[in-house]
Amino acid sequence: MDRRSFLLALTSLPAWRAEAEHAVAEAVEFPAVLPGRKLVFPADHGAHPDFRTEWWYATGWLSLADGSPLGFQCTFFRVRTGIGEDNPSAFAPRQLVLAHAAIADPRLGRLRHEQRVGRAGFGRAGFATGQTSVWIADWRLGQHEDRYQAEVRGEDFAYALSLVPDGPPLRNGTGGFSAKSPDARHASYYYSRPQLKASGQVTLDGRQQQASGLAWLDHEWSSELLPPLAQGWDWIGINLADGSALMAFQLRTGDGAALWSAATLRLEGKNPQTLPPEAVAFTPLRHWRSARTGISYPVEWRVRIGARRFHLVPLLDDQELDSRRSTGTVYWEGAVRVVEDDREIGRGYLEMTGYGERIRLG
């Protein structure tokens, strides 16, 4: 969803703000997201560099050989800055690539995470059109035919994971047109790849181990920021144990009220359902306060999807990710279990933003 363009507002990228102050941003007209535009594959797996923001986002649950659970996150952002577009120099920061990576490790009690920023070009950072391929140095998310590969190397963790889809992309919203408010300007093109079979190696503190599990991948692009009243959002991507899949989100105002909600539910063996705002509700049940930032996050939720009620329970409370050196914000991004009628029925990821400062837009 276009929640990430909220993160990537140009003035909130400290890693290159100083350089941008010495450059001149042209009057760039970014393409609009329009209803009725059909997503076409495999072309739409690749980058859309004319649009302002774009991201590929893989998360999932893994099990080590001894059965220990881990969560993982791998996110790559592409930003068209509007700077240096008429400058023939290869050093002009026309496109940026940013990345976040994390491992949720219950034995450690917090996230292992790192972040990177790079200017597209010179082979150090970049992206491809026509298929998923985005990278910064030795961090990369790539696609060969219909199989993804995520590779990250951090200071105290690393992973190399193969992610294999179980079927075609899941188009969110109306055929991939995902509205974020009653105003059609606030929208993105958005699809998901749920129920990805994950396998590969995870390295923790220098020890490499085999791991396998289920993952989820989102790909979204847009040119609009979120509605001006939006303080932040709550989002879930859930792989249900019966093979079904659920994506849901809400945008919140400064006082915590729901500004806009939506969901896509694909029941196993059936066509996906798009649920309108009135059919989706997030209710916080328990909060956790970060000792590092003082931010309080609702880490347990009840989520209503139509007539169903889901209870979200975190793998661990401390899944706060500090990305102030890249996207300029602090947010909670974590693995959760999904319980219905006192029975675990699925696992996935929960993302929460805007619980500290509202994202600065200028």
PDB file of C-alpha atoms in Angstrom, residues 24-30 49-51 79-88 92-95:
ATOM      1  CA  VAL A  24      17.749  21.992  -7.590  1.00  0.00           C
ATOM      2  CA  ALA A  25      14.590  19.913  -7.848  1.00  0.00           C
ATOM      3  CA  GLU A  26      12.896  20.304 -11.203  1.00  0.00           C
ATOM      4  CA  ALA A  27       9.151  20.707 -11.606  1.00  0.00           C
ATOM      5  CA  VAL A  28       8.675  16.985 -12.201  1.00  0.00           C
ATOM      6  CA  GLU A  29       5.248  15.649 -13.068  1.00  0.00           C
ATOM      7  CA  PHE A  30       4.965  12.133 -11.714  1.00  0.00           C
ATOM      8  CA  PRO A  49      10.971   4.335 -12.411  1.00  0.00           C
ATOM      9  CA  ASP A  50       8.685   7.144 -13.649  1.00  0.00           C
ATOM     10  CA  PHE A  51       6.595   6.897 -10.452  1.00  0.00           C
ATOM     11  CA  VAL A  79      12.587   6.788  -4.944  1.00  0.00           C
ATOM     12  CA  ARG A  80      12.515   9.142  -7.922  1.00  0.00           C
ATOM     13  CA  THR A  81      13.799  12.331  -6.329  1.00  0.00           C
ATOM     14  CA  GLY A  82      12.973  14.941  -8.985  1.00  0.00           C
ATOM     15  CA  ILE A  83      16.587  16.137  -8.701  1.00  0.00           C
ATOM     16  CA  GLY A  84      19.086  16.253 -11.547  1.00  0.00           C
ATOM     17  CA  GLU A  85      16.762  14.854 -14.197  1.00  0.00           C
ATOM     18  CA  ASP A  86      18.246  17.116 -16.872  1.00  0.00           C
ATOM     19  CA  ASN A  87      21.774  16.677 -15.586  1.00  0.00           C
ATOM     20  CA  PRO A  88      23.799  14.267 -17.776  1.00  0.00           C
ATOM     21  CA  ALA A  92      23.012  13.183 -10.265  1.00  0.00           C
ATOM     22  CA  PRO A  93      20.747  11.623  -7.581  1.00  0.00           C
ATOM     23  CA  ARG A  94      17.791  10.978  -9.886  1.00  0.00           C
ATOM     24  CA  GLN A  95      16.899   7.628  -8.315  1.00  0.00           C
TER      25      GLN A  95
END
